[in-house]
């Protein structure tokens, strides 16, 4: 088949995986049943997609770059839908409403420039995947699974860990991509937790405030009234009144939000 030369678009974060063993490893990181549904964000030239469609359940792929069509069109069948649009600007739930499925999974080698917005959308749109396997920059993977008190621990770490058990599975060298990006990557597993859905919005607002100004104490960021309400919980957890948000673990945050 004749295919025009593909021009890589940096603006779309295009770094295509070329190592088949790594592709296998990613795809084998999730186990699905035939009545489940997989979303892939950014199928590109189909490195992961080709193997995802063989898993036997339905797959929907969202891709922004129509020039990838020659590489993906042969995969289209009853179990595979390809949607050309900007994942960040679509109503994913309206696509999902066309499907009947048991569990949702999300698999992606994410475009690096919008890693956090994509994950935020998945959470805020309440897609509720049972699990996600996402390739991200190595430094970003470290931030996702950072421990309290470390330099990488921040608002997004706490937000993510409220919803998901986050685990870095393995690193991937930059030379495994074409074109070669500036930094190494890592594959991260996210498994949905039994989180309190009724508390989620309040929790998010609270941690946004708690981490508002990095150098300030929690008291400064929350204001005295709110801080005094949660102070007994902080003290019980062994923190002093000059504590900063980045020292506080997820469980203590949850206890504080329940108290407010
Ligand atoms: N999955 C392929 C692979 O592993 O080789 C490609 C991964 S590449 C890092 C990221 C892909 O996401 C590209 O195909 C890019 O065009 C696509 N992409 C970038 N921004 C997007 C967006 N807003 N919505 C959907 N796809 C996007």
PDB file of C-alpha atoms and ligand atoms in Angstrom:
ATOM      1  CA  UNK A   1       0.000   0.000   0.000  1.00  0.00           C
ATOM      2  CA  UNK A   2       1.319   3.439  -0.879  1.00  0.00           C
ATOM      3  CA  UNK A   3       1.617   5.763   2.098  1.00  0.00           C
ATOM      4  CA  UNK A   4       2.783   9.337   1.967  1.00  0.00           C
ATOM      5  CA  UNK A   5       5.717  10.063   4.213  1.00  0.00           C
ATOM      6  CA  UNK A   6       4.407  10.853   7.682  1.00  0.00           C
ATOM      7  CA  UNK A   7       5.489  14.239   8.966  1.00  0.00           C
ATOM      8  CA  UNK A   8       5.908  14.102  12.737  1.00  0.00           C
ATOM      9  CA  UNK A   9       4.132  16.933  14.530  1.00  0.00           C
ATOM     10  CA  UNK A  10       5.995  18.089  17.591  1.00  0.00           C
ATOM     11  CA  UNK A  11       3.066  20.277  18.598  1.00  0.00           C
ATOM     12  CA  UNK A  12       1.029  17.091  19.177  1.00  0.00           C
ATOM     13  CA  UNK A  13       3.726  15.455  21.306  1.00  0.00           C
ATOM     14  CA  UNK A  14       4.307  12.741  18.734  1.00  0.00           C
ATOM     15  CA  UNK A  15       6.937  10.234  19.879  1.00  0.00           C
ATOM     16  CA  UNK A  16       6.046   6.845  18.517  1.00  0.00           C
ATOM     17  CA  UNK A  17       6.959   3.682  20.349  1.00  0.00           C
ATOM     18  CA  UNK A  18       9.092   1.362  18.292  1.00  0.00           C
ATOM     19  CA  UNK A  19      10.058  -1.495  20.616  1.00  0.00           C
ATOM     20  CA  UNK A  20       7.618  -4.360  20.274  1.00  0.00           C
ATOM     21  CA  UNK A  21       8.585  -5.888  23.635  1.00  0.00           C
ATOM     22  CA  UNK A  22       7.696  -2.676  25.452  1.00  0.00           C
ATOM     23  CA  UNK A  23       4.444  -2.395  23.535  1.00  0.00           C
ATOM     24  CA  UNK A  24       3.593  -5.988  24.585  1.00  0.00           C
ATOM     25  CA  UNK A  25       4.487  -5.229  28.178  1.00  0.00           C
ATOM     26  CA  UNK A  26       2.164  -2.201  28.268  1.00  0.00           C
ATOM     27  CA  UNK A  27      -0.745  -3.999  26.649  1.00  0.00           C
ATOM     28  CA  UNK A  28      -0.276  -7.042  28.904  1.00  0.00           C
ATOM     29  CA  UNK A  29      -0.417  -4.835  31.993  1.00  0.00           C
ATOM     30  CA  UNK A  30      -4.214  -4.937  31.921  1.00  0.00           C
ATOM     31  CA  UNK A  31      -6.515  -7.920  31.861  1.00  0.00           C
ATOM     32  CA  UNK A  32      -9.887  -7.351  30.276  1.00  0.00           C
ATOM     33  CA  UNK A  33     -13.007  -9.373  29.568  1.00  0.00           C
ATOM     34  CA  UNK A  34     -14.858  -9.362  26.257  1.00  0.00           C
ATOM     35  CA  UNK A  35     -17.604  -7.108  27.697  1.00  0.00           C
ATOM     36  CA  UNK A  36     -15.159  -4.416  28.875  1.00  0.00           C
ATOM     37  CA  UNK A  37     -14.214  -1.263  26.985  1.00  0.00           C
ATOM     38  CA  UNK A  38     -10.771   0.240  26.412  1.00  0.00           C
ATOM     39  CA  UNK A  39     -10.172   3.902  25.583  1.00  0.00           C
ATOM     40  CA  UNK A  40      -6.882   4.771  23.966  1.00  0.00           C
ATOM     41  CA  UNK A  41      -5.856   8.428  23.869  1.00  0.00           C
ATOM     42  CA  UNK A  42      -3.576   9.250  20.947  1.00  0.00           C
ATOM     43  CA  UNK A  43      -3.203   6.004  18.964  1.00  0.00           C
ATOM     44  CA  UNK A  44      -0.752   7.673  16.568  1.00  0.00           C
ATOM     45  CA  UNK A  45       0.400   5.075  14.068  1.00  0.00           C
ATOM     46  CA  UNK A  46      -1.251   2.303  16.072  1.00  0.00           C
ATOM     47  CA  UNK A  47       1.687   0.764  17.931  1.00  0.00           C
ATOM     48  CA  UNK A  48      -0.470  -0.004  20.983  1.00  0.00           C
ATOM     49  CA  UNK A  49      -3.799  -0.017  19.164  1.00  0.00           C
ATOM     50  CA  UNK A  50      -2.949  -3.033  17.013  1.00  0.00           C
ATOM     51  CA  UNK A  51      -2.451  -5.121  20.144  1.00  0.00           C
ATOM     52  CA  UNK A  52      -5.300  -3.584  22.121  1.00  0.00           C
ATOM     53  CA  UNK A  53      -7.852  -4.606  19.480  1.00  0.00           C
ATOM     54  CA  UNK A  54      -6.649  -8.190  19.827  1.00  0.00           C
ATOM     55  CA  UNK A  55      -7.666  -8.265  23.488  1.00  0.00           C
ATOM     56  CA  UNK A  56     -11.205  -9.127  22.428  1.00  0.00           C
ATOM     57  CA  UNK A  57     -13.185  -6.236  23.886  1.00  0.00           C
ATOM     58  CA  UNK A  58     -14.336  -2.986  22.312  1.00  0.00           C
ATOM     59  CA  UNK A  59     -11.754  -0.234  21.835  1.00  0.00           C
ATOM     60  CA  UNK A  60     -12.338   3.479  21.173  1.00  0.00           C
ATOM     61  CA  UNK A  61      -9.342   5.561  20.154  1.00  0.00           C
ATOM     62  CA  UNK A  62      -9.293   9.368  20.201  1.00  0.00           C
ATOM     63  CA  UNK A  63      -6.654  10.964  17.978  1.00  0.00           C
ATOM     64  CA  UNK A  64      -6.162  14.629  17.097  1.00  0.00           C
ATOM     65  CA  UNK A  65      -4.045  14.152  13.958  1.00  0.00           C
ATOM     66  CA  UNK A  66      -5.964  13.032  10.888  1.00  0.00           C
ATOM     67  CA  UNK A  67      -2.708  12.263   9.067  1.00  0.00           C
ATOM     68  CA  UNK A  68      -2.517   9.067  11.109  1.00  0.00           C
ATOM     69  CA  UNK A  69      -5.575   7.659   9.315  1.00  0.00           C
ATOM     70  CA  UNK A  70      -3.646   5.573   6.736  1.00  0.00           C
ATOM     71  CA  UNK A  71      -2.010   3.740   9.657  1.00  0.00           C
ATOM     72  CA  UNK A  72      -5.224   3.110  11.577  1.00  0.00           C
ATOM     73  CA  UNK A  73      -7.941   2.622   9.003  1.00  0.00           C
ATOM     74  CA  UNK A  74      -7.334  -1.090   8.540  1.00  0.00           C
ATOM     75  CA  UNK A  75      -8.026  -1.659  12.232  1.00  0.00           C
ATOM     76  CA  UNK A  76     -11.577  -0.337  12.005  1.00  0.00           C
ATOM     77  CA  UNK A  77     -14.191  -3.001  12.596  1.00  0.00           C
ATOM     78  CA  UNK A  78     -17.187  -3.639  14.849  1.00  0.00           C
ATOM     79  CA  UNK A  79     -14.961  -3.677  17.910  1.00  0.00           C
ATOM     80  CA  UNK A  80     -12.828  -0.643  17.098  1.00  0.00           C
ATOM     81  CA  UNK A  81     -13.937   2.972  16.722  1.00  0.00           C
ATOM     82  CA  UNK A  82     -11.612   5.748  15.742  1.00  0.00           C
ATOM     83  CA  UNK A  83     -12.555   9.300  16.601  1.00  0.00           C
ATOM     84  CA  UNK A  84     -10.613  12.238  15.229  1.00  0.00           C
ATOM     85  CA  UNK A  85     -10.892  15.027  17.747  1.00  0.00           C
ATOM     86  CA  UNK A  86      -9.088  16.780  20.557  1.00  0.00           C
ATOM     87  CA  UNK A  87      -9.568  14.539  23.592  1.00  0.00           C
ATOM     88  CA  UNK A  88      -9.487  17.593  25.852  1.00  0.00           C
ATOM     89  CA  UNK A  89     -12.403  19.239  24.089  1.00  0.00           C
ATOM     90  CA  UNK A  90     -14.851  16.403  23.647  1.00  0.00           C
ATOM     91  CA  UNK A  91     -17.680  15.063  25.711  1.00  0.00           C
ATOM     92  CA  UNK A  92     -16.283  11.581  26.280  1.00  0.00           C
ATOM     93  CA  UNK A  93     -19.351  10.505  28.266  1.00  0.00           C
ATOM     94  CA  UNK A  94     -21.584  11.102  25.252  1.00  0.00           C
ATOM     95  CA  UNK A  95     -19.426   8.658  23.245  1.00  0.00           C
ATOM     96  CA  UNK A  96     -19.501   6.169  26.107  1.00  0.00           C
ATOM     97  CA  UNK A  97     -23.287   6.329  26.288  1.00  0.00           C
ATOM     98  CA  UNK A  98     -23.388   4.517  22.925  1.00  0.00           C
ATOM     99  CA  UNK A  99     -21.712   1.496  24.513  1.00  0.00           C
ATOM    100  CA  UNK A 100     -22.766  -1.113  26.977  1.00  0.00           C
ATOM    101  CA  UNK A 101     -19.777  -2.348  28.898  1.00  0.00           C
ATOM    102  CA  UNK A 102     -18.797  -3.806  32.213  1.00  0.00           C
ATOM    103  CA  UNK A 103     -15.531  -2.066  33.125  1.00  0.00           C
ATOM    104  CA  UNK A 104     -13.691   0.781  31.444  1.00  0.00           C
ATOM    105  CA  UNK A 105      -9.905   0.782  30.994  1.00  0.00           C
ATOM    106  CA  UNK A 106      -7.703   3.546  29.621  1.00  0.00           C
ATOM    107  CA  UNK A 107      -4.381   2.842  27.941  1.00  0.00           C
ATOM    108  CA  UNK A 108      -2.150   5.526  26.430  1.00  0.00           C
ATOM    109  CA  UNK A 109       1.295   6.663  25.583  1.00  0.00           C
ATOM    110  CA  UNK A 110       0.314  10.213  26.449  1.00  0.00           C
ATOM    111  CA  UNK A 111       1.350  13.319  24.545  1.00  0.00           C
ATOM    112  CA  UNK A 112       3.653  14.871  27.153  1.00  0.00           C
ATOM    113  CA  UNK A 113       2.517  18.443  26.737  1.00  0.00           C
ATOM    114  CA  UNK A 114      -0.948  17.640  28.081  1.00  0.00           C
ATOM    115  CA  UNK A 115      -0.396  14.720  30.485  1.00  0.00           C
ATOM    116  CA  UNK A 116      -1.905  16.457  33.500  1.00  0.00           C
ATOM    117  CA  UNK A 117      -4.882  18.010  31.632  1.00  0.00           C
ATOM    118  CA  UNK A 118      -5.792  14.596  30.182  1.00  0.00           C
ATOM    119  CA  UNK A 119      -5.698  12.833  33.557  1.00  0.00           C
ATOM    120  CA  UNK A 120      -7.570  15.734  35.151  1.00  0.00           C
ATOM    121  CA  UNK A 121     -10.261  15.423  32.486  1.00  0.00           C
ATOM    122  CA  UNK A 122     -10.566  11.677  33.063  1.00  0.00           C
ATOM    123  CA  UNK A 123     -11.132  12.337  36.772  1.00  0.00           C
ATOM    124  CA  UNK A 124     -13.310  15.440  36.507  1.00  0.00           C
ATOM    125  CA  UNK A 125     -15.512  13.999  33.738  1.00  0.00           C
ATOM    126  CA  UNK A 126     -16.068  11.018  36.065  1.00  0.00           C
ATOM    127  CA  UNK A 127     -15.113   8.430  33.467  1.00  0.00           C
ATOM    128  CA  UNK A 128     -14.192   6.155  36.410  1.00  0.00           C
ATOM    129  CA  UNK A 129     -11.888   3.699  34.651  1.00  0.00           C
ATOM    130  CA  UNK A 130     -11.259   0.535  36.652  1.00  0.00           C
ATOM    131  CA  UNK A 131      -7.597   0.882  35.740  1.00  0.00           C
ATOM    132  CA  UNK A 132      -5.328   2.960  33.522  1.00  0.00           C
ATOM    133  CA  UNK A 133      -1.933   2.178  32.089  1.00  0.00           C
ATOM    134  CA  UNK A 134      -0.274   5.426  31.057  1.00  0.00           C
ATOM    135  CA  UNK A 135       3.135   6.205  29.693  1.00  0.00           C
ATOM    136  CA  UNK A 136       4.360   9.580  30.937  1.00  0.00           C
ATOM    137  CA  UNK A 137       7.669  11.399  31.376  1.00  0.00           C
ATOM    138  CA  UNK A 138       9.784   9.733  34.043  1.00  0.00           C
ATOM    139  CA  UNK A 139       9.876  12.863  36.230  1.00  0.00           C
ATOM    140  CA  UNK A 140       6.107  13.144  36.008  1.00  0.00           C
ATOM    141  CA  UNK A 141       5.733   9.479  37.004  1.00  0.00           C
ATOM    142  CA  UNK A 142       7.860  10.203  40.075  1.00  0.00           C
ATOM    143  CA  UNK A 143       5.593  13.114  40.953  1.00  0.00           C
ATOM    144  CA  UNK A 144       2.500  10.923  40.658  1.00  0.00           C
ATOM    145  CA  UNK A 145       3.785   8.426  43.191  1.00  0.00           C
ATOM    146  CA  UNK A 146       5.748  10.845  45.403  1.00  0.00           C
ATOM    147  CA  UNK A 147       5.686  10.487  49.176  1.00  0.00           C
ATOM    148  CA  UNK A 148       4.804  13.334  51.590  1.00  0.00           C
ATOM    149  CA  UNK A 149       7.785  15.528  52.372  1.00  0.00           C
ATOM    150  CA  UNK A 150       9.550  14.874  49.069  1.00  0.00           C
ATOM    151  CA  UNK A 151      10.069  17.667  46.545  1.00  0.00           C
ATOM    152  CA  UNK A 152       7.766  16.000  44.020  1.00  0.00           C
ATOM    153  CA  UNK A 153       4.783  15.762  46.378  1.00  0.00           C
ATOM    154  CA  UNK A 154       2.090  18.327  45.583  1.00  0.00           C
ATOM    155  CA  UNK A 155      -1.549  19.039  44.814  1.00  0.00           C
ATOM    156  CA  UNK A 156      -1.739  16.695  41.846  1.00  0.00           C
ATOM    157  CA  UNK A 157      -0.100  13.813  43.746  1.00  0.00           C
ATOM    158  CA  UNK A 158      -2.726  14.060  46.470  1.00  0.00           C
ATOM    159  CA  UNK A 159      -5.577  14.463  43.982  1.00  0.00           C
ATOM    160  CA  UNK A 160      -4.506  11.422  41.954  1.00  0.00           C
ATOM    161  CA  UNK A 161      -3.943   9.238  44.981  1.00  0.00           C
ATOM    162  CA  UNK A 162      -7.419  10.016  46.298  1.00  0.00           C
ATOM    163  CA  UNK A 163      -8.885   8.191  43.302  1.00  0.00           C
ATOM    164  CA  UNK A 164      -6.216   5.705  42.294  1.00  0.00           C
ATOM    165  CA  UNK A 165      -3.596   3.384  43.718  1.00  0.00           C
ATOM    166  CA  UNK A 166      -0.669   4.675  41.671  1.00  0.00           C
ATOM    167  CA  UNK A 167       2.330   2.496  40.908  1.00  0.00           C
ATOM    168  CA  UNK A 168       5.253   3.057  38.571  1.00  0.00           C
ATOM    169  CA  UNK A 169       5.668  -0.205  36.639  1.00  0.00           C
ATOM    170  CA  UNK A 170       8.857   0.337  34.625  1.00  0.00           C
ATOM    171  CA  UNK A 171      11.027   2.968  32.966  1.00  0.00           C
ATOM    172  CA  UNK A 172      11.353   3.311  29.205  1.00  0.00           C
ATOM    173  CA  UNK A 173      14.476   4.850  27.663  1.00  0.00           C
ATOM    174  CA  UNK A 174      13.999   7.771  25.295  1.00  0.00           C
ATOM    175  CA  UNK A 175      15.763   5.804  22.546  1.00  0.00           C
ATOM    176  CA  UNK A 176      12.736   3.473  22.367  1.00  0.00           C
ATOM    177  CA  UNK A 177      10.784   6.241  20.607  1.00  0.00           C
ATOM    178  CA  UNK A 178      10.841   7.729  17.182  1.00  0.00           C
ATOM    179  CA  UNK A 179      11.621  10.604  17.113  1.00  0.00           C
ATOM    180  CA  UNK A 180      13.750  10.437  20.260  1.00  0.00           C
ATOM    181  CA  UNK A 181      12.339  12.818  22.920  1.00  0.00           C
ATOM    182  CA  UNK A 182      14.504  14.826  25.341  1.00  0.00           C
ATOM    183  CA  UNK A 183      13.632  12.746  28.408  1.00  0.00           C
ATOM    184  CA  UNK A 184      13.049   9.152  29.486  1.00  0.00           C
ATOM    185  CA  UNK A 185       9.563   7.845  30.196  1.00  0.00           C
ATOM    186  CA  UNK A 186       7.851   5.507  32.609  1.00  0.00           C
ATOM    187  CA  UNK A 187       4.757   3.340  32.492  1.00  0.00           C
ATOM    188  CA  UNK A 188       2.419   3.944  35.406  1.00  0.00           C
ATOM    189  CA  UNK A 189      -0.486   1.833  36.616  1.00  0.00           C
ATOM    190  CA  UNK A 190      -3.562   3.486  38.155  1.00  0.00           C
ATOM    191  CA  UNK A 191      -6.072   1.225  39.895  1.00  0.00           C
ATOM    192  CA  UNK A 192      -9.333   2.765  41.026  1.00  0.00           C
ATOM    193  CA  UNK A 193      -9.813   2.915  44.788  1.00  0.00           C
ATOM    194  CA  UNK A 194     -12.996   2.629  46.752  1.00  0.00           C
ATOM    195  CA  UNK A 195     -12.974   6.407  47.293  1.00  0.00           C
ATOM    196  CA  UNK A 196     -15.754   8.446  48.859  1.00  0.00           C
ATOM    197  CA  UNK A 197     -17.609   9.891  45.850  1.00  0.00           C
ATOM    198  CA  UNK A 198     -19.641  12.306  47.971  1.00  0.00           C
ATOM    199  CA  UNK A 199     -16.504  13.860  49.392  1.00  0.00           C
ATOM    200  CA  UNK A 200     -14.609  14.188  46.093  1.00  0.00           C
ATOM    201  CA  UNK A 201     -15.527  17.767  45.174  1.00  0.00           C
ATOM    202  CA  UNK A 202     -14.981  19.069  48.690  1.00  0.00           C
ATOM    203  CA  UNK A 203     -11.701  17.158  48.894  1.00  0.00           C
ATOM    204  CA  UNK A 204     -10.470  18.713  45.653  1.00  0.00           C
ATOM    205  CA  UNK A 205     -11.345  22.250  46.768  1.00  0.00           C
ATOM    206  CA  UNK A 206      -9.661  21.709  50.122  1.00  0.00           C
ATOM    207  CA  UNK A 207      -6.369  20.444  48.701  1.00  0.00           C
ATOM    208  CA  UNK A 208      -6.373  23.199  46.058  1.00  0.00           C
ATOM    209  CA  UNK A 209      -6.487  25.720  48.897  1.00  0.00           C
ATOM    210  CA  UNK A 210      -4.009  23.786  51.019  1.00  0.00           C
ATOM    211  CA  UNK A 211      -1.365  23.853  48.262  1.00  0.00           C
ATOM    212  CA  UNK A 212      -2.234  27.366  46.998  1.00  0.00           C
ATOM    213  CA  UNK A 213       1.074  28.998  47.911  1.00  0.00           C
ATOM    214  CA  UNK A 214       3.966  26.578  48.081  1.00  0.00           C
ATOM    215  CA  UNK A 215       6.093  28.442  50.619  1.00  0.00           C
ATOM    216  CA  UNK A 216       3.258  29.230  52.986  1.00  0.00           C
ATOM    217  CA  UNK A 217       2.117  27.171  55.947  1.00  0.00           C
ATOM    218  CA  UNK A 218      -1.186  25.320  55.837  1.00  0.00           C
ATOM    219  CA  UNK A 219      -2.550  27.877  58.296  1.00  0.00           C
ATOM    220  CA  UNK A 220      -1.767  30.712  55.892  1.00  0.00           C
ATOM    221  CA  UNK A 221      -3.225  28.891  52.914  1.00  0.00           C
ATOM    222  CA  UNK A 222      -6.439  27.807  54.636  1.00  0.00           C
ATOM    223  CA  UNK A 223      -7.010  30.848  56.830  1.00  0.00           C
ATOM    224  CA  UNK A 224      -7.285  30.726  60.625  1.00  0.00           C
ATOM    225  CA  UNK A 225     -10.946  29.679  60.933  1.00  0.00           C
ATOM    226  CA  UNK A 226     -10.655  26.590  58.762  1.00  0.00           C
ATOM    227  CA  UNK A 227      -7.210  25.770  60.090  1.00  0.00           C
ATOM    228  CA  UNK A 228      -8.414  25.811  63.712  1.00  0.00           C
ATOM    229  CA  UNK A 229     -11.146  23.342  62.794  1.00  0.00           C
ATOM    230  CA  UNK A 230      -8.647  20.815  61.453  1.00  0.00           C
ATOM    231  CA  UNK A 231      -5.850  21.468  63.945  1.00  0.00           C
ATOM    232  CA  UNK A 232      -6.864  18.637  66.337  1.00  0.00           C
ATOM    233  CA  UNK A 233      -6.595  16.160  63.432  1.00  0.00           C
ATOM    234  CA  UNK A 234      -3.178  17.490  62.494  1.00  0.00           C
ATOM    235  CA  UNK A 235      -1.976  17.247  66.084  1.00  0.00           C
ATOM    236  CA  UNK A 236      -3.312  13.722  66.400  1.00  0.00           C
ATOM    237  CA  UNK A 237      -1.310  12.830  63.282  1.00  0.00           C
ATOM    238  CA  UNK A 238       1.812  14.305  64.871  1.00  0.00           C
ATOM    239  CA  UNK A 239       2.004  17.621  62.963  1.00  0.00           C
ATOM    240  CA  UNK A 240       2.648  21.028  64.515  1.00  0.00           C
ATOM    241  CA  UNK A 241       0.776  24.267  63.811  1.00  0.00           C
ATOM    242  CA  UNK A 242       3.475  25.382  61.350  1.00  0.00           C
ATOM    243  CA  UNK A 243       2.886  22.360  59.069  1.00  0.00           C
ATOM    244  CA  UNK A 244       2.947  22.807  55.281  1.00  0.00           C
ATOM    245  CA  UNK A 245       0.632  20.956  52.896  1.00  0.00           C
ATOM    246  CA  UNK A 246       3.487  19.049  51.277  1.00  0.00           C
ATOM    247  CA  UNK A 247       4.232  17.266  54.583  1.00  0.00           C
ATOM    248  CA  UNK A 248       0.712  15.880  55.000  1.00  0.00           C
ATOM    249  CA  UNK A 249      -0.305  12.373  53.934  1.00  0.00           C
ATOM    250  CA  UNK A 250      -3.502  11.483  52.057  1.00  0.00           C
ATOM    251  CA  UNK A 251      -5.270   9.894  55.044  1.00  0.00           C
ATOM    252  CA  UNK A 252      -4.795  13.012  57.178  1.00  0.00           C
ATOM    253  CA  UNK A 253      -6.115  15.175  54.321  1.00  0.00           C
ATOM    254  CA  UNK A 254      -9.207  12.952  54.076  1.00  0.00           C
ATOM    255  CA  UNK A 255      -9.794  13.158  57.839  1.00  0.00           C
ATOM    256  CA  UNK A 256      -9.465  16.952  57.708  1.00  0.00           C
ATOM    257  CA  UNK A 257     -11.948  17.305  54.850  1.00  0.00           C
ATOM    258  CA  UNK A 258     -14.476  15.105  56.684  1.00  0.00           C
ATOM    259  CA  UNK A 259     -14.152  17.394  59.697  1.00  0.00           C
ATOM    260  CA  UNK A 260     -14.940  20.586  57.746  1.00  0.00           C
TER     261      UNK A 260
HETATM  262  N1  LIG B   1       0.194   5.653  20.802  1.00  0.00           N
HETATM  263  C1  LIG B   1       1.230   5.996  19.859  1.00  0.00           C
HETATM  264  C2  LIG B   1       2.510   5.287  20.222  1.00  0.00           C
HETATM  265  O1  LIG B   1       2.622   4.831  21.372  1.00  0.00           O
HETATM  266  O2  LIG B   1       3.394   5.170  19.367  1.00  0.00           O
HETATM  267  C3  LIG B   1       1.457   7.512  19.807  1.00  0.00           C
HETATM  268  C4  LIG B   1       1.830   8.165  21.106  1.00  0.00           C
HETATM  269  S1  LIG B   1       2.321   9.867  20.939  1.00  0.00           S
HETATM  270  C5  LIG B   1       3.316  10.058  22.387  1.00  0.00           C
HETATM  271  C6  LIG B   1       0.885  10.793  21.389  1.00  0.00           C
HETATM  272  C7  LIG B   1      -0.283  10.757  20.413  1.00  0.00           C
HETATM  273  O3  LIG B   1      -1.333  11.583  20.927  1.00  0.00           O
HETATM  274  C8  LIG B   1       0.028  11.295  19.027  1.00  0.00           C
HETATM  275  O4  LIG B   1      -0.468  10.418  18.052  1.00  0.00           O
HETATM  276  C9  LIG B   1      -0.699  12.647  18.966  1.00  0.00           C
HETATM  277  O5  LIG B   1      -1.093  13.028  17.665  1.00  0.00           O
HETATM  278  C10 LIG B   1      -1.883  12.359  19.866  1.00  0.00           C
HETATM  279  N2  LIG B   1      -2.481  13.577  20.484  1.00  0.00           N
HETATM  280  C11 LIG B   1      -1.847  14.708  20.845  1.00  0.00           C
HETATM  281  N3  LIG B   1      -2.701  15.588  21.380  1.00  0.00           N
HETATM  282  C12 LIG B   1      -3.922  14.970  21.381  1.00  0.00           C
HETATM  283  C13 LIG B   1      -5.220  15.379  21.800  1.00  0.00           C
HETATM  284  N4  LIG B   1      -5.440  16.587  22.355  1.00  0.00           N
HETATM  285  N5  LIG B   1      -6.259  14.521  21.622  1.00  0.00           N
HETATM  286  C14 LIG B   1      -6.039  13.291  21.067  1.00  0.00           C
HETATM  287  N6  LIG B   1      -4.833  12.864  20.643  1.00  0.00           N
HETATM  288  C15 LIG B   1      -3.785  13.688  20.800  1.00  0.00           C
END
